[in-house]
Structures are given as structure tokens and as C-alpha cells.
Amino acid sequence: MSKYGVTHRLATAYHPQTSGQVKISNRGLKHILERTVGERHASWSEKLEDSLWAFRTAYKTPIGCTTYKLVYGKSCHLPIELEHKAYWALKHVNFDLKTAGDHQKLQLNELNELRDQAYDNSLIYKEKTKKLHDSKIKNHVFNVGDQVLLFNSRLKIFSGKLKTYWSGPFTITQVFPYGTIELSQPEGPNFKVNGHRVKHYFREDIPQLVVLDLQTFPMDK
């Protein structure tokens, strides 16, 4: 692979951030399973269908409706409600194909409008979340020669809750526009990282010695 200039990178198994939407959905489903399974952790597969039903019929703030309604265009009903309303629906249509066809077209139009509204709601929610996130970010000023610690997200895959995720210290050799900085290390080439992943190093901050895997960072040629 190196012969053709191809850099090998791990996929979503070790980099969940590349599949953020799936991770968020799985997290919500996991919380439901934790509450329904209780102490019988091995029986999670027996409760999966009920958990999926609860997840799909729960109101989602980002889209402004349930995922069930987003797919089928109506709220989910219990089996007893379906049985009660089934005869009424047939009687209302009266087996008239034209009436049934017009009603179906109306439902499809309403479903498209619902999905467009859900898309707009998701954009508004993301914008609000971004503003809240950006308001909590401190604007750090880095200069050439400063010593910093680097946040290494790969360390999260190892056990040890009290283990530090910060490695270093490294020295800043160059500061680029839009928050990118170049770091140097005692043994190895320089590499570039996003400024949000580093913090100033002080003598009191003594991180655990960690050997970086430089394959995760773009290297200067």
C-alpha cells in the first residue's frame, strides 16, 4: 500500500466518530435495553423488539416527530386500536377505487410535507446545538515555541477509566490559519493537528507516557 501512496486507516470499529448518527441511535437504544433487561443481561435479544418499538415511537426533538411517523406518515397505534378502527376505515372508503386512490394521493402528499418539515426541524436543531457548543469553546491562543499536550482519542479503546487521554508535551513549530498547528516531537517527524485537540502544557500537568501512532496524523513530506 505504501508503494502507491495509500495510507491505511481503521474504519468505524475503532473510529465511531465516522458514523456519528448511527452511534447516537445505538446509544438511545442501548439506554432502553439497560432499563428493560435489568440484571438479566444475557436476555437482551428477547427484549430487542420491544425496545425497538419504544425507540421508534418515541418523540425525537431534532425532527419534531417520531421516526415511525416519519416513515409511515401517521402515529403508531396499538394492535387493539388497529382492530377497532379497521372496519371503520373500510366502511369510510366503501370500496370505491377512485375515492381510495384520491385518499392515498393525499396521504402521500402529507407524508412528503411531513418529511420536509422534519428535515427543516433537524437543520434548526443542529444550528442551535452548534451555537451552544461554540459558546462553550474557549479561544486559546497558541504561539510558536509553546509546549502543549495532545488529546489522543485512540486511547479511549483501552481499559482504565482513570487513564489520561493527553500525551506529550509537544512543541509548536508553526501556526496556520483556521486553527491548524504543527507540532514537533523529540523522535519523529512533525505533524499537523487541529488546535481544538491541544491545550497548553504546564509543569504540573505530567501525562502518562504514551507512544503515538503517527499513522493517524498527516505527515509532512
Coordinates of C-alpha atoms in Angstrom, one line a residue, residues 2-219:
S2 CA 2.8 2.4 0.8
K3 CA 4.2 1.8 -2.7
Y4 CA 1.1 3.5 -4.2
G5 CA 1.0 6.2 -1.6
V6 CA -2.1 4.7 0.2
T7 CA -2.5 5.4 3.9
H8 CA -4.2 2.6 5.8
R9 CA -6.9 3.9 8.2
L10 CA -9.2 2.0 10.5
A11 CA -12.9 2.1 9.8
T12 CA -15.8 2.8 12.2
A13 CA -15.0 -0.1 14.5
Y14 CA -12.2 1.9 16.1
H15 CA -13.3 5.4 14.9
P16 CA -17.0 5.7 15.9
Q17 CA -16.9 9.4 15.0
T18 CA -17.0 8.5 11.3
S19 CA -20.5 7.1 11.9
G20 CA -21.9 9.6 14.4
Q21 CA -25.6 9.3 13.5
V22 CA -25.5 5.5 14.0
K23 CA -23.7 5.9 17.2
I24 CA -26.3 8.3 18.6
S25 CA -29.2 6.0 17.6
N26 CA -27.5 2.9 19.1
R27 CA -26.9 4.9 22.3
G28 CA -30.6 5.6 22.7
L29 CA -31.5 2.0 22.0
K30 CA -28.9 0.9 24.5
H31 CA -30.4 3.0 27.2
I32 CA -33.8 1.5 26.7
L33 CA -32.3 -2.0 26.8
E34 CA -30.5 -1.3 30.0
R35 CA -33.8 -0.4 31.7
T36 CA -35.8 -3.3 30.3
V37 CA -33.3 -6.1 30.8
G38 CA -32.3 -5.3 34.3
E39 CA -30.0 -7.9 35.9
R40 CA -30.6 -10.4 33.1
H41 CA -28.1 -9.0 30.6
A42 CA -28.0 -12.2 28.5
S43 CA -31.7 -11.8 27.7
W44 CA -31.2 -8.5 25.7
S45 CA -32.1 -10.2 22.4
E46 CA -35.5 -11.2 23.9
K47 CA -36.3 -7.5 24.7
L48 CA -34.9 -6.1 21.4
E49 CA -38.2 -6.0 19.5
D50 CA -39.9 -4.2 22.4
S51 CA -37.0 -1.8 22.7
L52 CA -37.1 -1.0 19.0
W53 CA -40.8 -0.4 19.2
A54 CA -40.3 2.0 22.1
F55 CA -37.4 3.8 20.3
R56 CA -39.3 4.2 17.0
T57 CA -42.5 5.5 18.7
A58 CA -40.7 8.0 21.0
Y59 CA -40.8 11.7 20.1
K60 CA -37.5 12.9 18.7
T61 CA -36.7 16.6 19.3
P62 CA -34.4 17.1 16.3
I63 CA -37.0 16.1 13.8
G64 CA -40.1 17.2 15.7
C65 CA -41.9 13.8 15.5
T66 CA -41.4 10.1 15.9
T67 CA -39.3 8.0 13.4
Y68 CA -42.4 5.8 12.9
K69 CA -44.5 8.8 11.8
L70 CA -41.6 9.9 9.5
V71 CA -41.7 6.6 7.7
Y72 CA -45.5 5.8 7.6
G73 CA -47.0 9.3 7.8
K74 CA -49.1 8.6 10.9
S75 CA -48.8 7.9 14.6
C76 CA -48.2 4.3 15.7
H77 CA -51.3 2.6 17.1
L78 CA -51.6 -0.4 19.4
P79 CA -53.0 -3.6 17.9
I80 CA -56.3 -3.2 19.7
E81 CA -56.6 0.3 18.2
L82 CA -55.9 -1.1 14.7
E83 CA -58.6 -3.7 15.1
H84 CA -61.1 -1.2 16.4
K85 CA -60.6 1.2 13.5
A86 CA -60.1 -1.3 10.7
Y87 CA -63.8 -1.8 10.0
W88 CA -64.4 2.0 10.2
A89 CA -61.8 2.6 7.6
L90 CA -63.3 0.1 5.2
K91 CA -66.7 1.5 5.7
H92 CA -65.5 5.0 5.2
V93 CA -63.8 4.2 1.8
N94 CA -66.8 2.0 0.9
F95 CA -64.5 0.0 -1.5
D96 CA -64.6 2.9 -4.1
L97 CA -61.4 2.7 -6.0
K98 CA -61.4 6.4 -7.1
T99 CA -62.0 7.6 -3.5
A100 CA -59.3 5.2 -2.2
G101 CA -56.9 6.4 -4.9
D102 CA -57.5 10.1 -4.1
H103 CA -57.2 9.4 -0.4
Q104 CA -53.8 7.7 -1.0
K105 CA -52.5 10.6 -3.1
L106 CA -53.5 13.0 -0.3
Q107 CA -51.7 10.8 2.2
L108 CA -48.5 10.7 0.1
N109 CA -48.5 14.5 -0.3
E110 CA -48.9 14.8 3.5
L111 CA -46.1 12.4 4.0
N112 CA -43.8 14.4 1.8
E113 CA -44.7 17.6 3.6
L114 CA -44.0 15.9 7.0
R115 CA -40.6 14.7 5.8
D116 CA -39.7 18.2 4.5
Q117 CA -40.8 19.7 7.9
A118 CA -38.7 17.1 9.7
Y119 CA -35.7 18.0 7.6
D120 CA -36.1 21.7 8.3
N121 CA -36.5 20.9 12.1
S122 CA -33.3 18.9 12.0
L123 CA -31.4 21.8 10.5
I124 CA -32.7 24.3 13.0
Y125 CA -31.9 21.9 15.9
K126 CA -28.3 21.4 14.6
E127 CA -27.8 25.1 14.3
K128 CA -29.0 25.7 17.9
T129 CA -26.7 22.8 19.1
K130 CA -23.8 24.3 17.2
K131 CA -24.3 27.7 18.7
L132 CA -24.4 26.2 22.2
H133 CA -21.3 24.2 21.5
D134 CA -19.4 27.1 20.1
S135 CA -20.4 29.3 23.0
K136 CA -18.6 26.9 25.4
I137 CA -15.4 26.7 23.4
K138 CA -12.6 28.8 24.9
N139 CA -10.5 30.7 22.3
H140 CA -6.9 29.5 23.0
V141 CA -4.1 31.5 21.6
F142 CA -1.0 29.4 20.6
N143 CA 2.3 30.8 19.6
V144 CA 5.4 29.2 18.0
G145 CA 7.5 27.6 20.8
D146 CA 4.7 26.9 23.2
Q147 CA 4.5 23.5 24.7
V148 CA 1.2 21.7 24.5
L149 CA -0.5 18.4 25.3
L150 CA -2.4 16.5 22.6
F151 CA -5.7 14.8 23.1
N152 CA -5.5 11.3 21.7
S153 CA -9.0 9.8 21.1
R154 CA -7.4 6.4 20.3
L155 CA -6.7 5.9 23.9
K156 CA -10.4 5.5 24.7
I157 CA -10.4 2.0 23.3
F158 CA -8.1 0.8 26.1
S159 CA -9.3 -0.1 29.6
G160 CA -8.7 2.2 32.5
K161 CA -11.2 4.9 33.4
L162 CA -8.6 7.0 35.3
K163 CA -6.1 6.8 32.5
T164 CA -5.2 10.1 30.9
Y165 CA -6.1 10.8 27.2
W166 CA -3.5 13.5 26.9
S167 CA 0.0 12.8 25.6
G168 CA 3.1 14.9 25.2
P169 CA 4.4 17.5 25.7
F170 CA 5.0 18.7 22.2
T171 CA 6.4 21.9 20.9
I172 CA 4.6 24.2 18.4
T173 CA 6.7 24.8 15.3
Q174 CA 4.1 26.6 13.1
V175 CA 0.7 28.1 13.4
F176 CA -1.6 28.1 10.4
P177 CA -4.9 29.9 9.7
Y178 CA -8.2 28.4 10.8
G179 CA -6.8 26.7 13.9
T180 CA -4.3 24.2 12.4
I181 CA -1.0 23.9 14.2
E182 CA 2.2 21.9 13.6
L183 CA 3.8 20.0 16.4
S184 CA 7.3 18.6 16.8
Q185 CA 8.3 15.6 18.9
P186 CA 11.8 14.6 20.2
E187 CA 12.0 11.5 18.0
G188 CA 9.9 11.5 14.8
P189 CA 8.6 13.9 12.1
N190 CA 6.5 16.9 12.6
F191 CA 2.7 16.6 12.2
K192 CA -0.3 18.8 12.0
V193 CA -3.4 18.7 14.2
N194 CA -6.5 20.8 14.9
G195 CA -6.0 23.4 17.6
H196 CA -9.1 22.2 19.5
R197 CA -7.2 19.0 20.3
V198 CA -4.4 20.6 22.2
K199 CA -4.0 22.5 25.4
H200 CA -1.2 24.5 27.0
Y201 CA 1.3 22.4 29.0
F202 CA 2.3 23.4 32.5
R203 CA 4.9 21.7 34.6
E204 CA 2.2 20.4 36.9
D205 CA 0.5 18.5 34.1
I206 CA 2.5 15.4 33.8
P207 CA 0.7 13.0 31.5
Q208 CA 1.3 9.3 31.4
L209 CA 3.9 8.5 28.7
V210 CA 2.1 7.4 25.6
V211 CA 3.7 6.4 22.2
L212 CA 1.7 8.0 19.4
D213 CA 0.6 6.1 16.3
L214 CA 1.6 8.7 13.7
Q215 CA -0.5 6.8 11.0
T216 CA -3.5 8.7 12.4
F217 CA -1.9 12.1 11.5
P218 CA -1.0 13.5 8.1
M219 CA 2.8 13.7 7.9

